[in-house]
């Protein structure tokens, strides 16, 4: 391919992507960010990758989920939670997804724990946007995908943007540029199939859905979730107001 200087000039600063397993990928979040002109700086602290001391050369950061807990004593878990002072201090866009959101809550003084009745969210569950959420984004998906056994407390001074039935805190914003999502909008079909295979032992837990419901739900609910994610990423990383049609 011939070098195209116009394409090179159009590239935006990299977004730091933090993953937690060797074969983990940023899924649709990564795909959409690259489509929007960003490059990805992928780090895996669990495998020894360092995190940058500053995000001055990055457009923002995303910490994804993983099978570990924000309460685990692993050094890399503590390092990631403490590292969140960097985007917060520099006021850089930050997005935490599932474990990443729980880490953000914990960094801000919130607790991460399982539901009192032992229920989990593994499969598709209703999402209810709050008034503050609708002011930021008029239309939220009605159903979202989950794969977690713990939830997070809403940090002090944070705005709750969406709630759920089993776990009330589903999406929040802290300050202008820090965001947390309990649910997963980033899964490609291949990722979901892999999670269903490798996570099958969890489907007998209270409130969990069997694997077939995960894939059936994708056919019914994934299109509006994908549309929402694209708009949400533009709001987080580019400050663009959402103008999507009703889902």
mmCIF file of C-alpha atoms in Angstrom:
data_model
loop_
_atom_site.group_PDB
_atom_site.id
_atom_site.type_symbol
_atom_site.label_atom_id
_atom_site.label_comp_id
_atom_site.label_asym_id
_atom_site.label_seq_id
_atom_site.Cartn_x
_atom_site.Cartn_y
_atom_site.Cartn_z
ATOM 1 C CA UNK A 1 0.000 0.000 0.000
ATOM 2 C CA UNK A 2 1.333 3.458 -0.910
ATOM 3 C CA UNK A 3 1.990 5.872 1.933
ATOM 4 C CA UNK A 4 -0.853 8.339 2.263
ATOM 5 C CA UNK A 5 0.234 11.410 4.285
ATOM 6 C CA UNK A 6 -3.364 12.585 4.662
ATOM 7 C CA UNK A 7 -4.266 9.339 6.451
ATOM 8 C CA UNK A 8 -1.195 9.659 8.673
ATOM 9 C CA UNK A 9 -2.091 13.223 9.642
ATOM 10 C CA UNK A 10 -5.661 12.252 10.447
ATOM 11 C CA UNK A 11 -4.620 9.762 13.117
ATOM 12 C CA UNK A 12 -5.416 10.779 16.668
ATOM 13 C CA UNK A 13 -3.336 10.120 19.777
ATOM 14 C CA UNK A 14 -3.370 6.583 21.105
ATOM 15 C CA UNK A 15 -5.854 5.385 23.674
ATOM 16 C CA UNK A 16 -4.399 3.275 26.454
ATOM 17 C CA UNK A 17 -6.163 -0.112 26.620
ATOM 18 C CA UNK A 18 -5.720 -2.231 29.761
ATOM 19 C CA UNK A 19 -6.567 -5.935 29.432
ATOM 20 C CA UNK A 20 -6.265 -8.706 31.998
ATOM 21 C CA UNK A 21 -5.596 -11.971 30.161
ATOM 22 C CA UNK A 22 -3.221 -13.049 27.433
ATOM 23 C CA UNK A 23 -5.951 -13.692 24.869
ATOM 24 C CA UNK A 24 -8.261 -10.846 25.855
ATOM 25 C CA UNK A 25 -9.093 -8.254 23.216
ATOM 26 C CA UNK A 26 -10.790 -4.830 23.344
ATOM 27 C CA UNK A 27 -13.515 -6.202 21.063
ATOM 28 C CA UNK A 28 -15.902 -3.697 19.531
ATOM 29 C CA UNK A 29 -14.618 -0.876 21.699
ATOM 30 C CA UNK A 30 -11.218 -1.296 20.091
ATOM 31 C CA UNK A 31 -12.690 -1.679 16.622
ATOM 32 C CA UNK A 32 -14.844 1.422 16.968
ATOM 33 C CA UNK A 33 -12.046 3.544 18.400
ATOM 34 C CA UNK A 34 -9.788 2.584 15.509
ATOM 35 C CA UNK A 35 -12.576 3.396 13.066
ATOM 36 C CA UNK A 36 -12.821 6.817 14.721
ATOM 37 C CA UNK A 37 -9.118 7.414 14.038
ATOM 38 C CA UNK A 38 -7.440 6.367 17.277
ATOM 39 C CA UNK A 39 -4.579 3.914 17.647
ATOM 40 C CA UNK A 40 -4.514 1.527 20.613
ATOM 41 C CA UNK A 41 -1.724 1.191 23.152
ATOM 42 C CA UNK A 42 -2.508 -2.212 24.675
ATOM 43 C CA UNK A 43 -1.052 -3.081 28.078
ATOM 44 C CA UNK A 44 -1.527 -6.192 30.227
ATOM 45 C CA UNK A 45 -0.294 -5.400 33.754
ATOM 46 C CA UNK A 46 -1.208 -8.929 34.876
ATOM 47 C CA UNK A 47 1.502 -10.167 32.479
ATOM 48 C CA UNK A 48 4.077 -7.596 33.533
ATOM 49 C CA UNK A 49 3.323 -4.619 31.257
ATOM 50 C CA UNK A 50 3.905 -1.249 32.956
ATOM 51 C CA UNK A 51 1.351 1.544 33.002
ATOM 52 C CA UNK A 52 2.467 5.040 31.930
ATOM 53 C CA UNK A 53 3.239 7.692 34.512
ATOM 54 C CA UNK A 54 1.258 10.221 32.470
ATOM 55 C CA UNK A 55 -1.359 10.246 29.727
ATOM 56 C CA UNK A 56 0.033 13.411 28.130
ATOM 57 C CA UNK A 57 0.644 11.475 24.907
ATOM 58 C CA UNK A 58 -2.654 9.576 25.055
ATOM 59 C CA UNK A 59 -6.201 10.615 24.199
ATOM 60 C CA UNK A 60 -7.556 8.657 27.163
ATOM 61 C CA UNK A 61 -7.712 5.174 28.658
ATOM 62 C CA UNK A 62 -9.985 2.154 28.999
ATOM 63 C CA UNK A 63 -9.703 -0.577 31.628
ATOM 64 C CA UNK A 64 -11.654 -3.664 30.630
ATOM 65 C CA UNK A 65 -13.077 -6.552 32.631
ATOM 66 C CA UNK A 66 -11.621 -9.851 33.720
ATOM 67 C CA UNK A 67 -12.311 -12.907 35.879
ATOM 68 C CA UNK A 68 -10.502 -11.428 38.879
ATOM 69 C CA UNK A 69 -11.997 -9.166 41.557
ATOM 70 C CA UNK A 70 -11.117 -5.578 42.395
ATOM 71 C CA UNK A 71 -10.761 -6.936 45.957
ATOM 72 C CA UNK A 72 -8.074 -9.474 45.020
ATOM 73 C CA UNK A 73 -4.659 -9.018 46.672
ATOM 74 C CA UNK A 74 -2.685 -9.320 43.412
ATOM 75 C CA UNK A 75 -0.078 -6.601 42.989
ATOM 76 C CA UNK A 76 -1.289 -5.690 39.508
ATOM 77 C CA UNK A 77 -4.868 -5.200 40.768
ATOM 78 C CA UNK A 78 -3.651 -2.786 43.441
ATOM 79 C CA UNK A 79 -1.387 -1.084 40.885
ATOM 80 C CA UNK A 80 -4.245 -0.504 38.445
ATOM 81 C CA UNK A 81 -6.536 0.875 41.158
ATOM 82 C CA UNK A 82 -3.827 3.252 42.371
ATOM 83 C CA UNK A 83 -2.881 4.219 38.780
ATOM 84 C CA UNK A 84 -6.339 5.702 38.256
ATOM 85 C CA UNK A 85 -5.056 8.845 39.943
ATOM 86 C CA UNK A 86 -3.293 9.605 36.631
ATOM 87 C CA UNK A 87 -6.351 10.114 34.365
ATOM 88 C CA UNK A 88 -8.280 11.712 37.225
ATOM 89 C CA UNK A 89 -5.515 14.210 38.027
ATOM 90 C CA UNK A 90 -4.882 14.993 34.351
ATOM 91 C CA UNK A 91 -8.618 15.091 33.568
ATOM 92 C CA UNK A 92 -8.167 12.673 30.671
ATOM 93 C CA UNK A 93 -11.099 10.638 29.376
ATOM 94 C CA UNK A 94 -11.288 7.331 31.203
ATOM 95 C CA UNK A 95 -13.711 4.463 30.746
ATOM 96 C CA UNK A 96 -13.941 1.495 33.093
ATOM 97 C CA UNK A 97 -15.893 -1.562 31.943
ATOM 98 C CA UNK A 98 -17.082 -4.115 34.542
ATOM 99 C CA UNK A 99 -13.878 -4.760 36.532
ATOM 100 C CA UNK A 100 -12.565 -1.395 35.306
ATOM 101 C CA UNK A 101 -15.656 0.369 36.674
ATOM 102 C CA UNK A 102 -15.316 -1.484 39.966
ATOM 103 C CA UNK A 103 -11.668 -0.393 40.177
ATOM 104 C CA UNK A 104 -12.704 3.218 39.576
ATOM 105 C CA UNK A 105 -15.338 3.017 42.313
ATOM 106 C CA UNK A 106 -12.845 1.499 44.724
ATOM 107 C CA UNK A 107 -10.228 4.152 43.905
ATOM 108 C CA UNK A 108 -12.837 6.793 44.740
ATOM 109 C CA UNK A 109 -13.694 5.216 48.081
ATOM 110 C CA UNK A 110 -16.564 2.933 47.086
ATOM 111 C CA UNK A 111 -16.845 -0.742 47.952
ATOM 112 C CA UNK A 112 -17.049 -3.680 45.558
ATOM 113 C CA UNK A 113 -19.096 -6.667 46.703
ATOM 114 C CA UNK A 114 -21.628 -9.296 45.691
ATOM 115 C CA UNK A 115 -25.364 -8.754 46.043
ATOM 116 C CA UNK A 116 -26.705 -9.541 49.523
ATOM 117 C CA UNK A 117 -28.981 -12.261 48.139
ATOM 118 C CA UNK A 118 -26.167 -13.877 46.136
ATOM 119 C CA UNK A 119 -27.646 -13.058 42.740
ATOM 120 C CA UNK A 120 -25.343 -12.594 39.773
ATOM 121 C CA UNK A 121 -25.855 -11.003 36.378
ATOM 122 C CA UNK A 122 -24.708 -13.410 33.691
ATOM 123 C CA UNK A 123 -26.674 -12.935 30.480
ATOM 124 C CA UNK A 124 -29.042 -10.192 29.275
ATOM 125 C CA UNK A 125 -30.837 -7.957 31.784
ATOM 126 C CA UNK A 126 -32.915 -4.741 31.661
ATOM 127 C CA UNK A 127 -31.205 -1.363 31.920
ATOM 128 C CA UNK A 128 -32.992 1.722 33.241
ATOM 129 C CA UNK A 129 -31.504 5.132 32.490
ATOM 130 C CA UNK A 130 -31.781 7.851 35.141
ATOM 131 C CA UNK A 131 -32.811 11.439 34.501
ATOM 132 C CA UNK A 132 -29.148 12.481 34.558
ATOM 133 C CA UNK A 133 -28.348 9.683 32.138
ATOM 134 C CA UNK A 134 -31.046 10.795 29.712
ATOM 135 C CA UNK A 135 -29.842 14.396 29.878
ATOM 136 C CA UNK A 136 -26.459 13.194 28.629
ATOM 137 C CA UNK A 137 -27.814 10.581 26.202
ATOM 138 C CA UNK A 138 -31.509 10.696 25.297
ATOM 139 C CA UNK A 139 -31.716 7.012 24.384
ATOM 140 C CA UNK A 140 -30.187 4.061 26.216
ATOM 141 C CA UNK A 141 -30.458 0.367 25.306
ATOM 142 C CA UNK A 142 -33.299 -1.454 27.026
ATOM 143 C CA UNK A 143 -31.285 -4.676 27.517
ATOM 144 C CA UNK A 144 -27.555 -5.112 28.107
ATOM 145 C CA UNK A 145 -25.135 -8.020 28.513
ATOM 146 C CA UNK A 146 -23.510 -8.911 31.817
ATOM 147 C CA UNK A 147 -20.994 -11.402 33.158
ATOM 148 C CA UNK A 148 -20.260 -10.568 36.787
ATOM 149 C CA UNK A 149 -20.696 -11.715 40.371
ATOM 150 C CA UNK A 150 -19.915 -8.414 42.092
ATOM 151 C CA UNK A 151 -21.072 -4.846 41.775
ATOM 152 C CA UNK A 152 -19.789 -1.446 42.838
ATOM 153 C CA UNK A 153 -21.030 1.268 45.151
ATOM 154 C CA UNK A 154 -21.692 4.636 43.578
ATOM 155 C CA UNK A 155 -18.720 6.846 44.475
ATOM 156 C CA UNK A 156 -19.433 10.029 46.401
ATOM 157 C CA UNK A 157 -20.097 12.983 44.070
ATOM 158 C CA UNK A 158 -20.601 10.670 41.079
ATOM 159 C CA UNK A 159 -23.703 10.878 38.882
ATOM 160 C CA UNK A 160 -25.687 7.659 38.473
ATOM 161 C CA UNK A 161 -26.624 7.342 34.785
ATOM 162 C CA UNK A 162 -28.301 3.926 34.649
ATOM 163 C CA UNK A 163 -29.633 1.349 37.077
ATOM 164 C CA UNK A 164 -30.435 -2.362 37.048
ATOM 165 C CA UNK A 165 -32.679 -4.718 38.997
ATOM 166 C CA UNK A 166 -30.220 -7.049 40.746
ATOM 167 C CA UNK A 167 -27.373 -4.508 40.826
ATOM 168 C CA UNK A 168 -28.619 -0.916 41.074
ATOM 169 C CA UNK A 169 -25.426 0.821 39.910
ATOM 170 C CA UNK A 170 -24.912 0.165 36.204
ATOM 171 C CA UNK A 171 -23.371 3.339 34.770
ATOM 172 C CA UNK A 172 -21.912 6.478 36.314
ATOM 173 C CA UNK A 173 -19.848 9.543 35.576
ATOM 174 C CA UNK A 174 -17.365 11.088 37.979
ATOM 175 C CA UNK A 175 -16.325 14.628 37.166
ATOM 176 C CA UNK A 176 -16.397 15.388 33.471
ATOM 177 C CA UNK A 177 -14.195 12.636 32.072
ATOM 178 C CA UNK A 178 -14.357 9.467 34.191
ATOM 179 C CA UNK A 179 -17.009 6.890 33.330
ATOM 180 C CA UNK A 180 -17.913 3.431 34.613
ATOM 181 C CA UNK A 181 -20.112 0.732 33.059
ATOM 182 C CA UNK A 182 -21.072 -2.497 34.831
ATOM 183 C CA UNK A 183 -22.295 -4.132 31.619
ATOM 184 C CA UNK A 184 -20.495 -5.292 28.481
ATOM 185 C CA UNK A 185 -21.232 -3.589 25.166
ATOM 186 C CA UNK A 186 -17.861 -4.521 23.670
ATOM 187 C CA UNK A 187 -18.417 -8.195 22.913
ATOM 188 C CA UNK A 188 -18.197 -9.430 19.348
ATOM 189 C CA UNK A 189 -20.103 -12.601 18.509
ATOM 190 C CA UNK A 190 -16.872 -14.624 18.687
ATOM 191 C CA UNK A 191 -16.115 -13.202 22.137
ATOM 192 C CA UNK A 192 -19.576 -14.064 23.407
ATOM 193 C CA UNK A 193 -19.329 -17.614 22.107
ATOM 194 C CA UNK A 194 -15.976 -18.002 23.851
ATOM 195 C CA UNK A 195 -17.349 -16.634 27.128
ATOM 196 C CA UNK A 196 -20.330 -18.982 26.933
ATOM 197 C CA UNK A 197 -18.031 -21.981 26.470
ATOM 198 C CA UNK A 198 -15.462 -21.090 29.118
ATOM 199 C CA UNK A 199 -17.938 -19.687 31.642
ATOM 200 C CA UNK A 200 -20.521 -22.473 31.495
ATOM 201 C CA UNK A 201 -19.902 -23.537 35.110
ATOM 202 C CA UNK A 202 -21.347 -20.198 36.256
ATOM 203 C CA UNK A 203 -24.712 -20.648 34.567
ATOM 204 C CA UNK A 204 -26.140 -22.486 37.597
ATOM 205 C CA UNK A 205 -25.542 -19.506 39.895
ATOM 206 C CA UNK A 206 -28.599 -17.588 41.190
ATOM 207 C CA UNK A 207 -30.138 -15.374 38.479
ATOM 208 C CA UNK A 208 -27.667 -16.533 35.779
ATOM 209 C CA UNK A 209 -28.996 -17.436 32.343
ATOM 210 C CA UNK A 210 -28.113 -20.611 30.451
ATOM 211 C CA UNK A 211 -25.763 -20.281 27.492
ATOM 212 C CA UNK A 212 -28.440 -20.526 24.823
ATOM 213 C CA UNK A 213 -30.126 -17.418 26.257
ATOM 214 C CA UNK A 214 -26.905 -15.462 25.819
ATOM 215 C CA UNK A 215 -26.798 -16.129 22.085
ATOM 216 C CA UNK A 216 -30.551 -15.762 21.587
ATOM 217 C CA UNK A 217 -30.434 -12.451 23.414
ATOM 218 C CA UNK A 218 -27.679 -11.247 21.143
ATOM 219 C CA UNK A 219 -29.906 -11.672 18.101
ATOM 220 C CA UNK A 220 -32.664 -9.624 19.751
ATOM 221 C CA UNK A 221 -30.776 -6.956 21.682
ATOM 222 C CA UNK A 222 -27.318 -6.459 20.217
ATOM 223 C CA UNK A 223 -28.132 -4.060 17.357
ATOM 224 C CA UNK A 224 -29.327 -1.197 19.589
ATOM 225 C CA UNK A 225 -26.513 -1.909 22.066
ATOM 226 C CA UNK A 226 -23.940 -1.577 19.287
ATOM 227 C CA UNK A 227 -25.467 1.711 18.071
ATOM 228 C CA UNK A 228 -25.478 3.076 21.608
ATOM 229 C CA UNK A 229 -21.832 2.115 22.155
ATOM 230 C CA UNK A 230 -20.631 4.030 19.101
ATOM 231 C CA UNK A 231 -22.364 7.192 20.298
ATOM 232 C CA UNK A 232 -21.227 6.673 23.872
ATOM 233 C CA UNK A 233 -17.568 6.389 22.853
ATOM 234 C CA UNK A 234 -17.819 9.629 20.914
ATOM 235 C CA UNK A 235 -19.241 11.336 23.984
ATOM 236 C CA UNK A 236 -16.541 9.938 26.289
ATOM 237 C CA UNK A 237 -13.490 10.527 24.111
ATOM 238 C CA UNK A 238 -14.569 13.433 21.916
ATOM 239 C CA UNK A 239 -17.173 15.216 24.015
ATOM 240 C CA UNK A 240 -19.779 14.884 21.262
ATOM 241 C CA UNK A 241 -23.438 15.031 22.309
ATOM 242 C CA UNK A 242 -25.457 11.968 21.428
ATOM 243 C CA UNK A 243 -27.930 12.347 18.605
ATOM 244 C CA UNK A 244 -28.868 8.744 17.914
ATOM 245 C CA UNK A 245 -32.448 7.816 17.168
ATOM 246 C CA UNK A 246 -34.601 6.033 19.694
ATOM 247 C CA UNK A 247 -33.567 2.403 20.234
#
